[in-house]
XYZ file of C-alpha atoms in Angstrom:
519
model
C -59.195 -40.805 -16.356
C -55.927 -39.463 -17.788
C -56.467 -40.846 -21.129
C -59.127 -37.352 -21.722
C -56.665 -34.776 -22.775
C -55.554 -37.237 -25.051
C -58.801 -37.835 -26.587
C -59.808 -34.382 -26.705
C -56.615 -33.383 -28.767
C -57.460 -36.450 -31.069
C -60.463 -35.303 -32.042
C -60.398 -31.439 -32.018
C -56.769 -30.950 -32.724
C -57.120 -29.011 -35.553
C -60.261 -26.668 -34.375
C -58.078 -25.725 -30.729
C -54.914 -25.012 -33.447
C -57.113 -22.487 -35.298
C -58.261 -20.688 -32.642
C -54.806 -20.660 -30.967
C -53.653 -19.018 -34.056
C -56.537 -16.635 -34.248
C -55.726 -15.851 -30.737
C -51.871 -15.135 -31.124
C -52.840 -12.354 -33.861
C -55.798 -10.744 -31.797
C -52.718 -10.863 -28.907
C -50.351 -9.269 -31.266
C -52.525 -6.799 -32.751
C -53.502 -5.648 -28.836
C -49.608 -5.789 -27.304
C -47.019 -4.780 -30.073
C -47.599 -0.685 -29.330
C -46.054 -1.269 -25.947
C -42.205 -2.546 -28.162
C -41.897 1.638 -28.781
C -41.951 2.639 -24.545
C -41.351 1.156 -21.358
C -43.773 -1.481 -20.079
C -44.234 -4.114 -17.876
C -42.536 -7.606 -18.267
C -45.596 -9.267 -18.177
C -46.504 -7.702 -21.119
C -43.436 -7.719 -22.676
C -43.104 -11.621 -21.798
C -46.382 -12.339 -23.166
C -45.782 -10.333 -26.709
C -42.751 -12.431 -26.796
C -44.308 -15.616 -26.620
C -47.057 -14.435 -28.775
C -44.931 -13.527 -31.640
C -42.529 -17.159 -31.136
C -45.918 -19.058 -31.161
C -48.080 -17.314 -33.566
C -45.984 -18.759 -36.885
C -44.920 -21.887 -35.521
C -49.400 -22.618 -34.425
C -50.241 -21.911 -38.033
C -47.394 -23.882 -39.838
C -48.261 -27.333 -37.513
C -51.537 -26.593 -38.202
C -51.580 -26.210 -42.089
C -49.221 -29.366 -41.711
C -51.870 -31.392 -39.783
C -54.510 -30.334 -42.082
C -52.167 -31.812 -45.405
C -51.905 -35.095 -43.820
C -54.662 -35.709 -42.017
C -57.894 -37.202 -43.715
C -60.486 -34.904 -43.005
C -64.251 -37.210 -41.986
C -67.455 -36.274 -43.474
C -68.720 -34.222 -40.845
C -65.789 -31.979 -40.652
C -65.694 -30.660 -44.081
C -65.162 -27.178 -42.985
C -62.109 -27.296 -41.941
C -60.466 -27.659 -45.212
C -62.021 -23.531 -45.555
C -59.604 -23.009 -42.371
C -56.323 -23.569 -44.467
C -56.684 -20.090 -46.295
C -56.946 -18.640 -43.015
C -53.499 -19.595 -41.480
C -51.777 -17.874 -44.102
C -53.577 -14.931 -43.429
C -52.422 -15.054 -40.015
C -48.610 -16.064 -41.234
C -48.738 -12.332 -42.632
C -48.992 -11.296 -39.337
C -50.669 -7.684 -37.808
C -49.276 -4.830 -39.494
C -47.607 -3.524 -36.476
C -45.037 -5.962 -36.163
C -43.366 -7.865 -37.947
C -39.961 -8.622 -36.456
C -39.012 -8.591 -32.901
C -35.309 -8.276 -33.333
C -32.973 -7.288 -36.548
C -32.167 -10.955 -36.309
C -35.674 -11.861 -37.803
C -34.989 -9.271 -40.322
C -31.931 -11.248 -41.723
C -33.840 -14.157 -41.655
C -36.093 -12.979 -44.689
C -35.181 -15.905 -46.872
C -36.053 -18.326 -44.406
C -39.746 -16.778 -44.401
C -40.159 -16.598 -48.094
C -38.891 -21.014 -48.660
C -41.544 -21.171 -45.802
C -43.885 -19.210 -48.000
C -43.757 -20.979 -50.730
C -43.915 -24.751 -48.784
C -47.332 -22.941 -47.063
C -49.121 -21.879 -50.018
C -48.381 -25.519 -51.826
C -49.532 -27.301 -48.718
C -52.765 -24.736 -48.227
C -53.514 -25.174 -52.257
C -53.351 -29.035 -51.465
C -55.455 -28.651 -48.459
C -58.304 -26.526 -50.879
C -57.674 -28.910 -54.166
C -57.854 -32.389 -52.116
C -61.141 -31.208 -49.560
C -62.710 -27.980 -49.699
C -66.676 -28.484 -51.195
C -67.810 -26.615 -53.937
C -70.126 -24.683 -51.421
C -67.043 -22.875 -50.180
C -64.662 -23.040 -53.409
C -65.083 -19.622 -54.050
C -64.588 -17.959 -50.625
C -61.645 -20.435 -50.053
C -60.448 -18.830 -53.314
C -60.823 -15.569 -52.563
C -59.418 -15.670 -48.841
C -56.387 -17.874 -50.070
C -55.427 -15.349 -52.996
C -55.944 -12.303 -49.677
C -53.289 -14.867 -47.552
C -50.590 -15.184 -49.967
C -50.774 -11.499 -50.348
C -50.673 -10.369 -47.032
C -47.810 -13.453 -46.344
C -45.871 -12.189 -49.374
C -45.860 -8.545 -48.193
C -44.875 -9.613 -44.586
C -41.451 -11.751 -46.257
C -41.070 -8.437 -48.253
C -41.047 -6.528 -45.071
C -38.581 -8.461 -43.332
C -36.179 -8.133 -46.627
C -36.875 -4.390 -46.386
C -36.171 -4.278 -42.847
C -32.807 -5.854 -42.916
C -29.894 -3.316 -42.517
C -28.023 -4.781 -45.944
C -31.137 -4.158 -47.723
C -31.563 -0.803 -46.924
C -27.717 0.152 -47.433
C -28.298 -1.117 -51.222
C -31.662 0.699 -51.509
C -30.338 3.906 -50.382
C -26.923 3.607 -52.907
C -29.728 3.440 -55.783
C -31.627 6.481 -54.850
C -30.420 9.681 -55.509
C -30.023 11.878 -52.256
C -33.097 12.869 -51.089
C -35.286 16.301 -50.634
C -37.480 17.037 -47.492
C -40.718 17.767 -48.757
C -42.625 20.804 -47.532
C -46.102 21.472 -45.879
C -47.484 24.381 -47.286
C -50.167 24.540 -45.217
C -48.290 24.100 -41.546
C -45.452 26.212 -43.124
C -46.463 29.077 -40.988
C -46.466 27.154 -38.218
C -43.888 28.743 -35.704
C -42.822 25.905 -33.364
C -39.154 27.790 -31.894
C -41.545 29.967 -29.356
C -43.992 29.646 -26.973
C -45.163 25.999 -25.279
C -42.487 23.913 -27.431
C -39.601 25.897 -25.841
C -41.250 24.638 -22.604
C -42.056 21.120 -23.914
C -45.643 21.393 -24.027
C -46.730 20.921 -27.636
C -50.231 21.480 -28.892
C -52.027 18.686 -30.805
C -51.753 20.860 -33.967
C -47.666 21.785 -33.457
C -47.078 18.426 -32.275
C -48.514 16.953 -36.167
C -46.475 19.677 -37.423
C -43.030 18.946 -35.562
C -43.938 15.213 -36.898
C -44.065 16.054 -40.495
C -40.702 17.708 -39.963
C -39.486 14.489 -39.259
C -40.911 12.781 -42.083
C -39.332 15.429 -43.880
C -35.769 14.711 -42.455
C -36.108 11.461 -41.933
C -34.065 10.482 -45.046
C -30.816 11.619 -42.885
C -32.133 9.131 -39.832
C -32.170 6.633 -42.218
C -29.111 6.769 -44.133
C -27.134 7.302 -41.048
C -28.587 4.467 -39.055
C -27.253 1.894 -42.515
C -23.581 3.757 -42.147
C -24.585 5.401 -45.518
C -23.536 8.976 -46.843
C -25.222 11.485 -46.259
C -25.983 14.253 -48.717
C -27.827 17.467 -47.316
C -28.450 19.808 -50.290
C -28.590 23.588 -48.574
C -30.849 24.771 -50.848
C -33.471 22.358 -49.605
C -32.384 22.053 -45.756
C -35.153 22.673 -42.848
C -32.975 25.917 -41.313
C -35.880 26.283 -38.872
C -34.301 23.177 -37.049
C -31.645 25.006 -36.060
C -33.835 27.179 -33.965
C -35.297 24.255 -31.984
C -35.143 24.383 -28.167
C -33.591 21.350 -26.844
C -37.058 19.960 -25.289
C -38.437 20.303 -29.010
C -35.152 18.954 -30.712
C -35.587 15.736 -28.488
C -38.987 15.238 -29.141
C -38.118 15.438 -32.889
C -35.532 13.032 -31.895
C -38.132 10.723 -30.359
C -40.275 10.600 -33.552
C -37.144 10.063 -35.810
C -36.601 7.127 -33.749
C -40.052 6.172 -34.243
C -39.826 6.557 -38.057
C -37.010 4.438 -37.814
C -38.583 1.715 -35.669
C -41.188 1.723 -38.456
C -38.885 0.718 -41.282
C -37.066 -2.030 -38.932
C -40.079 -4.028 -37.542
C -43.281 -3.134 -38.727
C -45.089 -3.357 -42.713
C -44.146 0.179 -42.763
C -41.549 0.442 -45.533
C -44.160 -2.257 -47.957
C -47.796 -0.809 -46.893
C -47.275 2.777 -48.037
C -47.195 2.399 -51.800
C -49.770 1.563 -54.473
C -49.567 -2.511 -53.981
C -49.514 -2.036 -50.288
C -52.835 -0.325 -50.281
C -54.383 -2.156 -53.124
C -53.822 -5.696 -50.366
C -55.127 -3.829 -48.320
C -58.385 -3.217 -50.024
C -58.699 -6.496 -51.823
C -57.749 -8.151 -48.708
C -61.107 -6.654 -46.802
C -63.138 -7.227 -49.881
C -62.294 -10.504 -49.236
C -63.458 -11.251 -45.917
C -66.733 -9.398 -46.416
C -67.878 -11.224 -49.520
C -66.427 -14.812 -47.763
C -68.782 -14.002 -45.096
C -71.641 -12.926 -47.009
C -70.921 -16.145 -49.233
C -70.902 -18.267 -46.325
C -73.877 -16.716 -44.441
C -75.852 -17.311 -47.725
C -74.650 -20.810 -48.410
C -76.059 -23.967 -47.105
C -74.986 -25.827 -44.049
C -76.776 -28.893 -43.343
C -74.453 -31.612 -42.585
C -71.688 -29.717 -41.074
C -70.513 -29.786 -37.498
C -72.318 -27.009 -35.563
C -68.663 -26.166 -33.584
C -67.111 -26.025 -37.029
C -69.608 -23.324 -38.355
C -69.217 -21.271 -35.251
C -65.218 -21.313 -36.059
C -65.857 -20.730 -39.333
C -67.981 -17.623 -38.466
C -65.671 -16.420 -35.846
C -62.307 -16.787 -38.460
C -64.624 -14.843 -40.790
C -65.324 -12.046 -38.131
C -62.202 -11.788 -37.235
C -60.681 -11.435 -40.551
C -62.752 -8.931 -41.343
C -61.967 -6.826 -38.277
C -58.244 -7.603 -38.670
C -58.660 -6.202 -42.382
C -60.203 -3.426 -41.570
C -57.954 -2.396 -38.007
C -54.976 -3.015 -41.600
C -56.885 -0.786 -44.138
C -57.710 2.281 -41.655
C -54.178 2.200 -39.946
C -52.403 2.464 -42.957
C -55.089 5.242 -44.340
C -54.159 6.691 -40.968
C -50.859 7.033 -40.636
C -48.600 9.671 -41.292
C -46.681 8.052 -43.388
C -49.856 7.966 -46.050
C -48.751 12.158 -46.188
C -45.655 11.485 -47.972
C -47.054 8.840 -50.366
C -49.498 11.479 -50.801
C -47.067 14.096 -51.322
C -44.616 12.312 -53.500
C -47.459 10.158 -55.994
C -48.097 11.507 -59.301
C -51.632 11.878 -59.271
C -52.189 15.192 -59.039
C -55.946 14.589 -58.708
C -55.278 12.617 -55.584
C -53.205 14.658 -53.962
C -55.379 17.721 -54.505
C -58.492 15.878 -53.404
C -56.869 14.100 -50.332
C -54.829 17.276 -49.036
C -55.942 20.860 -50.416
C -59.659 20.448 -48.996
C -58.266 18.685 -45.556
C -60.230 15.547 -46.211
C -56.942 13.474 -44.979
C -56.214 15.945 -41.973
C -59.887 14.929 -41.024
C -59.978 11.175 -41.541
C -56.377 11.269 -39.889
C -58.074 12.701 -36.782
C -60.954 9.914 -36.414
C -58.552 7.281 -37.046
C -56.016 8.471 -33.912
C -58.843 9.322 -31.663
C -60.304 5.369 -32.163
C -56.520 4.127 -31.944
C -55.685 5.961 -28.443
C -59.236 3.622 -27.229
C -56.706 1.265 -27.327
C -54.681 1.683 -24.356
C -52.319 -1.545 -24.940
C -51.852 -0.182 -28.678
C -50.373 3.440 -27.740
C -48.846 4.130 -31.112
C -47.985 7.491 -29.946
C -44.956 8.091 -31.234
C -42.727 8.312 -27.963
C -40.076 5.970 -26.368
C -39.099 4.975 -22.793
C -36.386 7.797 -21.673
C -34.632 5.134 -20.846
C -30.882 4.226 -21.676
C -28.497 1.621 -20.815
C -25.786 1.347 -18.227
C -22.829 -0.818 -17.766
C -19.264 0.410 -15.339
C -16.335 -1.650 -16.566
C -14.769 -1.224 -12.696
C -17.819 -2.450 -10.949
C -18.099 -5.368 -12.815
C -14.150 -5.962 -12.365
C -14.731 -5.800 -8.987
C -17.586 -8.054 -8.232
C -17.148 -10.750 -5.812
C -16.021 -14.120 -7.149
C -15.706 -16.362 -3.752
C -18.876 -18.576 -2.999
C -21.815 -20.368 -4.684
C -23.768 -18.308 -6.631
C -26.288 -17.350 -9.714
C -22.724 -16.682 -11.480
C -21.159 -20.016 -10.952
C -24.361 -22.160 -12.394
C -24.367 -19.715 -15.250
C -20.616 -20.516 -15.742
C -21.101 -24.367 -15.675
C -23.688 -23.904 -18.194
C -21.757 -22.135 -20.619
C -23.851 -18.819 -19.832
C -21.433 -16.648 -17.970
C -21.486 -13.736 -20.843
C -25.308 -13.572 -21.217
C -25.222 -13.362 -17.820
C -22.720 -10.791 -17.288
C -24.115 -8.880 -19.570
C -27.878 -8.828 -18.172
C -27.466 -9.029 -14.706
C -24.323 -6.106 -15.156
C -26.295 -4.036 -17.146
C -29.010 -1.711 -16.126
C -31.407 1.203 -17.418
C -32.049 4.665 -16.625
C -34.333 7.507 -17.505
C -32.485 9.939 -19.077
C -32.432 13.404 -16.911
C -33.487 17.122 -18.332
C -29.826 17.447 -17.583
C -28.141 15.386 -20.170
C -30.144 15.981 -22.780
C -30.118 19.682 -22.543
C -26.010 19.387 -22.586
C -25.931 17.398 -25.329
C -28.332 19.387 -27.623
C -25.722 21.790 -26.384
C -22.799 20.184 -27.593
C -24.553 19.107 -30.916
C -25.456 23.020 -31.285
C -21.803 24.303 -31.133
C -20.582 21.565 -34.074
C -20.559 22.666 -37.488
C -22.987 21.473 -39.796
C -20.677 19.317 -41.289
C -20.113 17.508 -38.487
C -23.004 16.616 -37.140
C -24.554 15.386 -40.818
C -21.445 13.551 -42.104
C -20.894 10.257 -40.354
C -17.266 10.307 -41.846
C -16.452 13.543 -40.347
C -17.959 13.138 -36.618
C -16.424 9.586 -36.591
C -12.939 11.050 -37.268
C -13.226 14.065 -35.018
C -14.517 12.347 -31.689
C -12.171 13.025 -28.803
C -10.310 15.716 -30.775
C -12.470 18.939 -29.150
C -12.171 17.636 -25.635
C -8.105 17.110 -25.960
C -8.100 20.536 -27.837
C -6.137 22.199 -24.552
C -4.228 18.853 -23.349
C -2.183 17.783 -26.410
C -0.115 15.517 -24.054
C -3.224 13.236 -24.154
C -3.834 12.829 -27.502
C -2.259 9.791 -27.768
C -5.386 8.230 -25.302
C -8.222 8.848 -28.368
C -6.988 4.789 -29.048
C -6.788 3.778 -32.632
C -10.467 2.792 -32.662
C -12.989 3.782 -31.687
C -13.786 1.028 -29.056
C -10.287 1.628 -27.752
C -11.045 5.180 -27.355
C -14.062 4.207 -25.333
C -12.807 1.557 -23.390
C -9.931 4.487 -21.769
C -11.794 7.192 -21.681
C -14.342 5.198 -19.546
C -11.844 3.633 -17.121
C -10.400 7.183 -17.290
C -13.616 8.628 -16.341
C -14.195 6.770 -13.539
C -10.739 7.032 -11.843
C -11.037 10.879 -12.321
C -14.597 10.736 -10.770
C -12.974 8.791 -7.450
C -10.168 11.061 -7.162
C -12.673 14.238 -7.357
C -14.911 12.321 -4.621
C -11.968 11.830 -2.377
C -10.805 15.160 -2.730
C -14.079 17.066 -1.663
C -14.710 14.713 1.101
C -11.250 16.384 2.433
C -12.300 19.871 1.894
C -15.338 19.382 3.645
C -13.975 17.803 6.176
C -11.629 20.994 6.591
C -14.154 23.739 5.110
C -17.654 22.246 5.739
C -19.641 22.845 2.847
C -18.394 22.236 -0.491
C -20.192 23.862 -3.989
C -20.753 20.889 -6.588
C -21.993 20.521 -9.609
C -24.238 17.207 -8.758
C -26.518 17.611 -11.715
C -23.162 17.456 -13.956
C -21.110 14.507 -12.299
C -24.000 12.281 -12.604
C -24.658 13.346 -16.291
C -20.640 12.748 -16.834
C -21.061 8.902 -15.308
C -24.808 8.092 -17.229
C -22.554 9.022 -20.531
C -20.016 6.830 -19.866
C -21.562 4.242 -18.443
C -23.943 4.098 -21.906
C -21.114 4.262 -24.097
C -19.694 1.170 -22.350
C -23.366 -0.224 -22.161
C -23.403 0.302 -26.287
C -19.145 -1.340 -26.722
């Protein structure tokens, strides 16, 4: 009676592996949209495990299939082997699930190449001529899309990008002729309420600027020529300026852990193609082809990898058609011909369209490009102050060795951001110079100095870094906070009613605490 499982797994290991695997990417492909806002940690838990299972499922499976001897009425599942390297490149909408896996690029490309040898073995030693050529042709579409997804992850890694950017020369924003007229200072964005139309415009804008994200976020220089600068930026609201904010961020997320930065150029697309090619002409091949001898669970696998290849393909080929990014590659090839038959007649703007309104279908794949308002929180003097007497989560996490991963999650916190804090600081970005806010060297050397500007006696309190600064101006925060507290519960105790700024004081404490949360 308990021996079953056993027996199951002995003889249809390798067909519940594939379908696992097949699973993981369909999972993937559904949950990843939900990394860019705030969801629930089901979801989040279950993307997690996804992404941690989906590689390791295909690797033990191309690893049973070169050493196991594969019996005469199983011969299809030497076709499978192609297969698992298509889903070792991975959905195109994720990648990496932490800058860590980024680093890790040349980790994925040794396990590329030990893959591909054991998937060739797997074709050379028992795929039957019936199926050589649609093994062929799917194999040659999984080292591509495998390859690209190593490439991403070399892309995506900070280092990587610092040494692209130091080869480039500084970059232009390119324009829009035909949103140029496009107005978006007045009206519904200075309320917040874009249209569909101003809201593709404000995103091109930060394509167009997205250069300065970029360089910024890798500590690079940043070179703003001002006879190419957007000045209409400078007219923003704040609602509008955040939102722009919000799709820089976006932008930024696509570089770090999605096919982004490898998709949108001529090889990118050209996989892309051949890679759906592929699938359809496997599965006409295999419709076509005889199957008398082979197991009939094996050809419904087979048919259902096939299927779902060629959805996965084509969910690839009409994202990256889709995106927005596809308007700069557009704007910046040098095919003339193509950019004046993709953009001056609109046939882009239209295809663009169709392909957003069949991606918001998807609720769990909300690409929109948004983010969850949230930000982090952590008070130095509560956590000083926490109780220490008594058993507790704290103590097991102490004998364990986990006390700072636990002082550091179950300390921390998040908050949606109020109207009030970003409006003052779009304010207090507004009255810097230009050269401060676009030169990393400058802001970083002038933080602290306009708030002392009056109180010269407390200069000395900016610390010599910058962590220094922010560990005293925190703790100094707070004790100025308590006295202020103490000293309006007195006058309302004598007075009554007190005026305060409550709006303010709490925008004061969410600033510090998220500088401390960041340190």
């Amino acid at each position: 009676m308990g021996g079953w499982p056993i027996d199951l797994w002995n003889q249809w290991a390798i067909q519940i592996l594939v379908l696992l695997s097949f699973t993981l990417q369909v999972v993937l492909l559904l949950l990843a949209g939900i990394r860019r806002r705030k969801a629930p940690t089901v979801l989040r838990l279950l993307l997690w495990l996804a992404y941690q299972l989906a590689d390791s499922t295909a690797i033990y499976a191309l690893g049973h299939l070169s050493l196991s001897s594969t019996p005469r009425d199983h011969q299809l599942v030497a076709f499978w082997s192609p297969f698992l390297l298509l889903h070792l490149g991975g959905p195109d909408i994720i990648t990496a699930y932490a800058l860590e896996d980024n680093k890790l690029w040349q980790r994925h490309l040794l396990t590329l190449l030990v893959q591909v040898l054991g998937a060739a073995y797997v074709l050379y030693r028992h795929t039957a001529a019936i199926i050589l050529l649609p093994a062929i042709l799917m194999f040659v579409a999984g080292v591509l899309k495998y390859g690209e997804r190593t490439w991403a992850l070399k892309y995506g890694n900070l280092g990587s990008i610092r040494s692209a950017l130091r080869k480039k020369p500084p970059a232009k924003h390119y324009v829009y002729p035909e949103y140029d007229e496009v107005d978006l200072s007045q009206s519904q964005v200075l309320r917040g309420d874009l249209l569909q139309e101003e809201e593709e415009v404000l995103l091109r804008r930060a394509h167009s600027v997205f250069h300065i994200c970029l360089r910024a976020a890798v500590d690079s220089s940043v070179d703003v020529d001002p006879d190419t600068a957007d000045k209409r930026l400078l007219k923003y609201g704040w609602k509008t300026m955040w939102r722009l904010v919000e799709m820089e961020l976006s932008l930024l997320y696509d570089i770090l852990y999605t096919k982004a930065a490898v998709i949108h150029t001529w090889s990118g697309y050209l996989i892309r193609v051949f890679s759906l090619a592929a699938a359809v002409s496997s599965f006409l091949m295999f419709w076509f082809s005889a199957k008398h001898g082979h197991n009939h669970v094996d050809i419904a696998i087979t048919y259902t990898l096939l299927a779902g290849a060629f959805f996965l393909e084509l969910a690839s080929l009409l994202g990256a058609l889709g995106s927005s990014w596809t308007l700069t590659f557009l704007y910046s090839t040098r095919w003339s011909w193509l950019k004046h038959a993709a953009l001056c007649r609109g046939r882009w703007d239209r295809f663009r369209r169709m392909v957003v309104s069949l991606r918001r279908l998807l609720t769990f794949n909300n690409v929109a490009r948004r983010w969850s308002g949230t930000m982090g929180q952590y008070n130095m003097l509560r956590f000083c102050s926490r109780g220490t007497s008594g058993p507790s989560a704290a103590w097991l996490m102490k004998v364990l060795g986990l006390e700072e991963w636990w002082n550091k999650k179950h300390y921390s916190r998040t908050i949606e951001i109020s109207e009030h804090v970003k409006e003052l600081l779009h304010t207090h970005v507004r009255h810097k110079s230009p050269e401060q806010v676009n030169t990393i060297g400058v802001v970083r050397k002038s933080w602290g100095e306009v708030a002392l500007a009056n109180h010269k006696d407390l200069e000395w309190y900016l610390g010599v870094e910058l962590s220094e600064g922010i560990l005293m101006w925190h703790i100094g925060t707070d004790l100025f906070l308590i006295q202020r507290r103490r000293r309006r519960r007195r006058r309302r105790m004598m007075h009554g009613h007190v005026e305060d700024d409550y709006k303010t004081v709490r925008a004061i404490e969410a600033i510090s605490n998220y500088m401390m949360f960041l340190l």
